Tab-separated table of C-alpha atoms and ligand atoms in Angstrom:
chain	number	residue	atom	x	y	z
P	870	GLY	CA	0.000	0.000	0.000
P	871	SER	CA	0.956	3.660	0.187
P	872	VAL	CA	2.911	3.197	3.445
P	873	ALA	CA	5.149	0.587	1.805
P	874	ALA	CA	5.625	2.824	-1.228
P	875	LEU	CA	6.487	5.721	1.076
P	876	ALA	CA	9.025	3.560	2.967
P	877	LEU	CA	10.555	2.361	-0.296
P	878	SER	CA	10.879	5.871	-1.710
P	879	ALA	CA	12.320	7.066	1.609
P	880	THR	CA	14.875	4.241	1.487
P	881	MET	CA	15.780	5.093	-2.084
P	882	ALA	CA	15.981	8.774	-1.155
P	883	LEU	CA	18.213	7.812	1.808
P	884	ALA	CA	20.554	5.826	-0.457
P	885	ALA	CA	20.295	8.355	-3.306
P	886	ASP	CA	22.004	11.160	-1.371
P	887	LYS	CA	24.760	8.835	-0.139
P	888	THR	CA	28.277	9.265	-1.472
P	889	ILE	CA	30.984	6.615	-1.303
P	890	GLY	CA	34.676	6.836	-2.053
P	891	PHE	CA	36.331	3.788	-3.619
P	892	ALA	CA	40.112	3.582	-3.101
P	893	GLN	CA	40.891	0.933	-5.734
P	894	ILE	CA	44.365	-0.596	-6.124
P	895	GLY	CA	44.717	-0.133	-9.878
P	896	SER	CA	44.045	-2.264	-12.948
P	897	GLU	CA	46.891	-4.779	-12.651
P	898	SER	CA	44.782	-7.758	-13.704
P	899	GLY	CA	41.651	-8.686	-15.598
P	900	TRP	CA	40.019	-9.603	-12.304
P	901	ARG	CA	40.788	-6.162	-10.830
P	902	ALA	CA	39.275	-4.449	-13.876
P	903	ALA	CA	36.139	-6.577	-13.482
P	904	GLU	CA	35.896	-5.704	-9.792
P	905	THR	CA	35.962	-2.005	-10.706
P	906	THR	CA	33.281	-2.452	-13.378
P	907	VAL	CA	31.025	-4.428	-11.046
P	908	THR	CA	31.508	-2.000	-8.140
P	909	LYS	CA	30.523	1.002	-10.291
P	910	GLN	CA	27.449	-0.893	-11.513
P	911	GLN	CA	26.438	-1.994	-7.996
P	912	ALA	CA	26.684	1.624	-6.770
P	913	ALA	CA	24.680	2.934	-9.746
P	914	ASP	CA	21.996	0.279	-9.196
P	915	ARG	CA	21.572	1.631	-5.639
P	916	GLY	CA	21.507	5.283	-6.638
P	917	LEU	CA	24.805	5.893	-4.825
P	918	ASP	CA	27.290	8.568	-5.925
P	919	LEU	CA	30.625	6.700	-6.328
P	920	ARG	CA	33.896	8.651	-6.268
P	921	PHE	CA	36.679	6.484	-7.746
P	922	SER	CA	40.466	6.532	-7.278
P	923	ASP	CA	42.979	4.281	-9.115
P	924	ALA	CA	46.173	4.133	-7.005
P	925	GLN	CA	48.386	2.558	-9.711
P	926	GLN	CA	49.193	-0.154	-7.126
P	927	LYS	CA	50.822	2.376	-4.755
P	928	GLN	CA	49.800	2.385	-1.079
P	929	GLU	CA	50.658	6.067	-0.660
P	930	ASN	CA	48.142	6.911	-3.397
P	931	GLN	CA	45.449	4.860	-1.657
P	932	ILE	CA	46.153	6.648	1.640
P	933	ALA	CA	45.958	10.038	-0.117
P	934	ALA	CA	42.658	9.014	-1.729
P	935	ILE	CA	41.198	7.999	1.642
P	936	ARG	CA	42.248	11.364	3.127
P	937	SER	CA	40.606	13.142	0.213
P	938	PHE	CA	37.393	11.162	0.683
P	939	ILE	CA	37.429	12.087	4.399
P	940	ALA	CA	37.863	15.780	3.475
P	941	GLN	CA	34.932	15.465	1.042
P	942	GLY	CA	32.812	14.088	3.891
P	943	VAL	CA	31.760	10.915	2.043
P	944	ASP	CA	29.288	8.589	3.755
P	945	ALA	CA	31.498	5.478	3.413
P	946	ILE	CA	34.829	4.363	1.978
P	947	LEU	CA	35.513	1.135	0.059
P	948	LEU	CA	39.175	0.067	0.221
P	949	ALA	CA	40.942	-2.749	-1.600
P	950	PRO	CA	44.218	-2.595	0.373
P	951	VAL	CA	47.215	-3.241	-1.884
P	952	VAL	CA	49.298	-4.528	1.054
P	953	ALA	CA	48.295	-5.728	4.519
P	954	THR	CA	50.310	-3.293	6.695
P	955	GLY	CA	50.529	0.494	7.157
P	956	TRP	CA	46.821	1.373	7.412
P	957	ASP	CA	46.349	2.133	11.150
P	958	ALA	CA	46.760	5.932	10.972
P	959	VAL	CA	44.489	6.609	8.009
P	960	LEU	CA	41.847	4.144	9.207
P	961	GLN	CA	41.922	5.899	12.606
P	962	GLU	CA	41.332	9.220	10.805
P	963	ALA	CA	38.289	7.741	9.012
P	964	LYS	CA	36.990	6.385	12.327
P	965	GLU	CA	37.364	9.797	13.985
P	966	ALA	CA	35.466	11.321	11.049
P	967	GLU	CA	32.774	8.651	11.673
P	968	ILE	CA	33.090	7.365	8.117
P	969	PRO	CA	32.677	3.556	7.899
P	970	VAL	CA	35.347	1.733	5.877
P	971	VAL	CA	34.618	-1.570	4.115
P	972	LEU	CA	37.546	-3.683	2.887
P	973	LEU	CA	37.222	-5.419	-0.490
P	974	ASP	CA	39.063	-8.600	-1.589
P	975	ARG	CA	42.166	-8.159	0.530
P	976	GLN	CA	42.771	-7.911	4.305
P	977	VAL	CA	44.714	-5.552	6.557
P	978	ASP	CA	46.725	-6.262	9.727
P	979	SER	CA	44.986	-3.347	11.500
P	980	SER	CA	42.615	-3.959	14.398
P	981	GLU	CA	39.153	-4.934	13.185
P	982	ASP	CA	37.517	-2.022	15.024
P	983	LEU	CA	39.110	0.199	12.361
P	984	TYR	CA	36.786	-1.100	9.618
P	985	LEU	CA	33.081	-1.973	9.452
P	986	THR	CA	33.540	-5.299	7.609
P	987	ALA	CA	35.753	-7.058	5.029
P	988	VAL	CA	34.306	-8.819	1.976
P	989	GLY	CA	36.508	-11.425	0.316
P	990	SER	CA	37.342	-15.040	-0.308
P	991	ASN	CA	39.157	-17.353	2.077
P	992	LEU	CA	42.570	-16.781	0.512
P	993	VAL	CA	44.273	-19.617	2.415
P	994	HIS	CA	41.568	-22.020	1.237
P	995	GLU	CA	42.160	-20.971	-2.373
P	996	GLY	CA	45.782	-22.127	-2.017
P	997	GLU	CA	44.578	-25.405	-0.466
P	998	VAL	CA	42.154	-26.040	-3.342
P	999	ALA	CA	44.923	-25.408	-5.890
P	1000	ALA	CA	47.282	-27.806	-4.101
P	1001	GLU	CA	44.612	-30.491	-3.718
P	1002	TRP	CA	43.964	-30.374	-7.468
P	1003	LEU	CA	47.691	-30.689	-8.239
P	1004	ILE	CA	48.133	-33.595	-5.795
P	1005	GLY	CA	45.274	-35.386	-7.564
P	1006	ALA	CA	46.705	-34.624	-10.997
P	1007	VAL	CA	50.278	-35.720	-10.210
P	1008	GLY	CA	49.761	-38.756	-7.995
P	1009	ASP	CA	53.003	-40.054	-6.492
P	1010	LYS	CA	55.458	-39.227	-9.286
P	1011	PRO	CA	58.161	-36.616	-8.554
P	1012	CYS	CA	56.988	-33.098	-9.454
P	1013	ARG	CA	59.140	-29.942	-9.338
P	1014	ILE	CA	56.808	-26.930	-8.951
P	1015	VAL	CA	57.504	-23.251	-9.673
P	1016	GLU	CA	55.345	-20.575	-8.036
P	1017	LEU	CA	54.426	-17.073	-9.237
P	1018	GLU	CA	53.496	-15.083	-6.136
P	1019	GLY	CA	51.164	-12.102	-6.006
P	1020	THR	CA	52.135	-8.597	-4.905
P	1021	THR	CA	54.712	-8.818	-2.102
P	1022	GLY	CA	53.109	-8.074	1.281
P	1023	SER	CA	49.528	-8.411	0.021
P	1024	SER	CA	47.213	-10.726	1.949
P	1025	PRO	CA	46.461	-12.883	-1.138
P	1026	ALA	CA	50.182	-13.433	-1.801
P	1027	ILE	CA	50.814	-14.391	1.832
P	1028	ASP	CA	47.711	-16.557	2.308
P	1029	ARG	CA	47.662	-18.307	-1.086
P	1030	LYS	CA	51.277	-19.375	-0.484
P	1031	THR	CA	50.439	-20.600	3.023
P	1032	GLY	CA	47.440	-22.649	1.924
P	1033	PHE	CA	49.307	-24.240	-0.974
P	1034	GLU	CA	52.417	-25.167	1.042
P	1035	ASN	CA	50.455	-26.471	4.036
P	1036	THR	CA	48.498	-28.818	1.772
P	1037	LEU	CA	51.650	-30.146	0.087
P	1038	LYS	CA	53.042	-31.248	3.465
P	1039	GLY	CA	53.266	-35.033	3.519
P	1040	HIS	CA	53.425	-35.242	-0.273
P	1041	ASP	CA	57.225	-35.195	-0.524
P	1042	ASN	CA	57.174	-36.005	-4.243
P	1043	LEU	CA	55.765	-32.487	-4.799
P	1044	GLN	CA	58.394	-29.782	-4.231
P	1045	VAL	CA	58.169	-26.013	-4.779
P	1046	VAL	CA	61.660	-25.394	-6.167
P	1047	ARG	CA	61.348	-21.694	-7.129
P	1048	SER	CA	58.937	-19.003	-5.934
P	1049	GLN	CA	58.987	-15.326	-6.918
P	1050	THR	CA	56.545	-12.440	-7.224
P	1051	GLY	CA	55.069	-11.522	-10.589
P	1052	ASP	CA	53.043	-8.735	-8.922
P	1053	PHE	CA	49.740	-10.181	-10.247
P	1054	THR	CA	50.457	-8.921	-13.797
P	1055	ARG	CA	50.716	-10.769	-17.135
P	1056	ALA	CA	53.920	-8.986	-18.121
P	1057	GLN	CA	55.784	-9.838	-14.930
P	1058	GLY	CA	54.318	-13.338	-14.854
P	1059	LYS	CA	55.831	-13.916	-18.301
P	1060	GLU	CA	59.163	-12.349	-17.343
P	1061	VAL	CA	59.600	-14.389	-14.149
P	1062	MET	CA	58.471	-17.589	-15.884
P	1063	GLU	CA	61.171	-17.000	-18.534
P	1064	SER	CA	63.769	-16.927	-15.745
P	1065	PHE	CA	62.314	-20.084	-14.172
P	1066	LEU	CA	62.483	-21.885	-17.552
P	1067	GLN	CA	66.108	-20.877	-18.087
P	1068	ALA	CA	67.046	-21.986	-14.570
P	1069	GLU	CA	65.279	-25.327	-14.932
P	1070	ASN	CA	66.906	-26.944	-17.961
P	1071	GLY	CA	64.832	-24.964	-20.460
P	1072	GLY	CA	61.714	-25.929	-18.498
P	1073	LYS	CA	62.244	-29.678	-18.949
P	1074	ASP	CA	62.699	-30.044	-15.168
P	1075	ILE	CA	59.472	-28.162	-14.354
P	1076	CYS	CA	56.407	-30.335	-13.795
P	1077	ALA	CA	53.906	-27.646	-12.718
P	1078	LEU	CA	53.266	-23.928	-12.240
P	1079	TYR	CA	51.181	-22.549	-9.374
P	1080	ALA	CA	50.291	-18.908	-10.092
P	1081	HIS	CA	48.554	-16.776	-7.453
P	1082	ASN	CA	46.363	-15.309	-10.214
P	1083	ASP	CA	45.278	-16.162	-13.754
P	1084	ASP	CA	46.904	-13.098	-15.314
P	1085	MET	CA	50.383	-14.240	-14.265
P	1086	ALA	CA	49.496	-17.739	-15.514
P	1087	VAL	CA	48.462	-16.331	-18.919
P	1088	GLY	CA	51.803	-14.514	-19.142
P	1089	ALA	CA	53.636	-17.688	-18.137
P	1090	ILE	CA	51.777	-19.725	-20.785
P	1091	GLN	CA	53.229	-17.377	-23.417
P	1092	ALA	CA	56.733	-17.902	-22.043
P	1093	ILE	CA	56.307	-21.692	-21.950
P	1094	LYS	CA	55.185	-21.756	-25.595
P	1095	GLU	CA	58.106	-19.526	-26.627
P	1096	ALA	CA	60.410	-22.041	-24.912
P	1097	GLY	CA	58.981	-24.727	-27.211
P	1098	LEU	CA	57.033	-26.565	-24.481
P	1099	GLN	CA	53.321	-27.327	-24.255
P	1100	PRO	CA	51.586	-25.522	-21.357
P	1101	GLY	CA	48.933	-27.730	-19.753
P	1102	LYS	CA	50.833	-30.867	-20.801
P	1103	ASP	CA	54.625	-30.556	-20.355
P	1104	ILE	CA	53.974	-28.116	-17.489
P	1105	LEU	CA	50.677	-28.353	-15.576
P	1106	ILE	CA	49.143	-24.965	-14.726
P	1107	VAL	CA	46.889	-24.143	-11.776
P	1108	SER	CA	45.923	-20.586	-10.794
P	1109	ILE	CA	43.209	-18.451	-9.182
P	1110	ASP	CA	40.570	-15.874	-10.288
P	1111	GLY	CA	38.568	-17.526	-13.082
P	1112	VAL	CA	39.060	-14.775	-15.680
P	1113	PRO	CA	37.827	-15.394	-19.245
P	1114	ASP	CA	41.313	-15.765	-20.758
P	1115	LEU	CA	42.149	-18.583	-18.359
P	1116	PHE	CA	38.992	-20.412	-19.426
P	1117	LYS	CA	40.040	-19.800	-23.038
P	1118	ALA	CA	43.440	-21.355	-22.280
P	1119	MET	CA	41.730	-24.339	-20.618
P	1120	SER	CA	39.461	-24.797	-23.651
P	1121	GLU	CA	42.678	-25.077	-25.707
P	1122	ALA	CA	44.219	-27.469	-23.118
P	1123	GLU	CA	46.909	-24.868	-22.332
P	1124	ALA	CA	45.914	-24.535	-18.667
P	1125	ASN	CA	44.492	-27.104	-16.274
P	1126	ALA	CA	42.637	-25.557	-13.330
P	1127	THR	CA	41.558	-22.270	-11.781
P	1128	VAL	CA	39.875	-21.342	-8.483
P	1129	GLU	CA	37.132	-18.817	-9.193
P	1130	LEU	CA	37.043	-15.484	-7.342
P	1131	THR	CA	33.896	-13.416	-7.759
P	1132	PRO	CA	34.521	-9.790	-8.861
P	1133	ASN	CA	31.304	-8.836	-7.058
P	1134	MET	CA	32.658	-7.887	-3.635
P	1135	ALA	CA	30.710	-4.600	-3.731
P	1136	GLY	CA	27.241	-6.200	-3.603
P	1137	PRO	CA	27.677	-7.640	-0.090
P	1138	ALA	CA	29.645	-4.533	0.943
P	1139	LEU	CA	26.909	-2.091	-0.113
P	1140	ASP	CA	24.207	-4.296	1.442
P	1141	ALA	CA	26.076	-4.178	4.767
P	1142	LEU	CA	26.449	-0.400	4.490
P	1143	ASP	CA	22.740	-0.025	3.682
P	1144	ALA	CA	21.761	-1.861	6.879
P	1145	TYR	CA	24.346	0.080	8.889
P	1146	TRP	CA	23.142	3.448	7.587
P	1147	LYS	CA	19.499	2.541	8.079
P	1148	ASP	CA	19.573	1.408	11.698
P	1149	GLY	CA	23.164	0.949	12.820
P	1150	THR	CA	23.167	-2.810	12.137
P	1151	MET	CA	26.709	-4.106	12.676
P	1152	PRO	CA	27.723	-6.709	10.030
P	1153	PRO	CA	30.101	-9.610	10.791
P	1154	LYS	CA	33.753	-8.538	10.457
P	1155	PHE	CA	34.263	-10.929	7.518
P	1156	ILE	CA	31.778	-11.681	4.735
P	1157	GLN	CA	33.188	-14.644	2.815
P	1158	THR	CA	32.668	-15.189	-0.910
P	1159	GLU	CA	32.842	-18.706	-2.368
P	1160	SER	CA	35.794	-20.365	-4.094
P	1161	LYS	CA	34.901	-22.852	-6.842
P	1162	LEU	CA	37.415	-25.036	-8.729
P	1163	TYR	CA	37.106	-25.257	-12.515
P	1164	THR	CA	39.059	-27.714	-14.686
P	1165	GLN	CA	39.119	-28.646	-18.370
P	1166	ALA	CA	36.149	-30.935	-17.623
P	1167	ASP	CA	33.916	-27.980	-16.714
P	1168	ASP	CA	32.965	-26.583	-20.154
P	1169	PRO	CA	35.743	-23.942	-20.238
P	1170	ALA	CA	34.616	-22.630	-23.638
P	1171	GLY	CA	31.123	-22.038	-22.255
P	1172	GLU	CA	32.544	-20.427	-19.104
P	1173	TYR	CA	34.642	-18.148	-21.330
P	1174	ASP	CA	31.522	-17.054	-23.239
P	1175	ARG	CA	29.578	-16.470	-20.001
P	1176	ARG	CA	32.312	-14.218	-18.550
P	1177	LYS	CA	33.855	-12.363	-21.469
P	1178	GLY	CA	31.431	-9.452	-21.378
P	1179	LEU	CA	31.638	-8.788	-17.649
P	1180	GLY	CA	34.272	-6.068	-17.646
P	1181	TYR	CA	37.454	-8.199	-17.376
I	811	GZL	C1	42.477	-11.436	-4.469
I	811	GZL	C2	42.736	-10.130	-5.223
I	811	GZL	C3	43.834	-10.327	-6.239
I	811	GZL	C4	43.408	-11.109	-7.480
I	811	GZL	C5	44.346	-10.555	-8.502
I	811	GZL	O1	41.449	-11.275	-3.543
I	811	GZL	O2	43.138	-9.130	-4.300
I	811	GZL	O3	44.257	-9.043	-6.718
I	811	GZL	O4	43.533	-12.503	-7.325
I	811	GZL	C6	44.319	-9.072	-8.169
I	811	GZL	O5	43.984	-10.791	-9.848
I	811	GZL	O6	45.459	-8.419	-8.623
């Protein structure tokens, strides 16, 4: 009836005059680009005014953006923290300004009373899922593994390494022989993989690659092919994100497995903010998104088609 309509319009009006600042890391990977696209769409769908900052993967730029949002008097701040440390001061400033901060897709070492909630996957579990797939694929034959790590000091790089290595314990035939950061980018993933190939008998001694994200895996696939080896066969490839180009590689048998990460962290974040703004509802400190394994058996060509238009 009219009361419900009044309440709805009031809610919309409430959300409509809300402004949020989004301190995004950058556009280092296809997944990051998709997260930005989805976040802007989720804000628009809710009638929110989104102010966007791309930090070019520099923490000091994210901190400056947060300070600018505080000066603008925004109603909330979304932060995808490039690294896990160094946030206490600026988060304290947001708290003193009574501006709620919601973390997206990465975690911080700061005390949890310095942010309203964090939306993201269980990053340790992602590493466990990747290792479990590789253990199943390799069986008990010796397997020398190289690892492309994410951005040094970021929670995904730390946690995805931890989960993978913990799961390999007890499977002594599987050994991580080289591990180095490729900073989550295709270019650096290719560059570091080239050095791994050279150091490992032209790649003949490498059994598998574990990449902390698909973009580094896609770069590595290029390097493996240029070394005259067959990615997905001579060197097994398991990574994380579930971006279209990884599904494309799997459909061509050039990659073997990926752990999907949803780019829609903003939906749960904005829902939590809505409830908080409306009546002070406090969300849980961690809102976990799911992690699903995809292999060549899971219609990779179809998954590519379903994802390619989503802003990656
Ligand atoms: C993980 C996210 C990572 C993605 C990468 O939650 O922070 O950052 O896996 C991106 O593609 O660079």
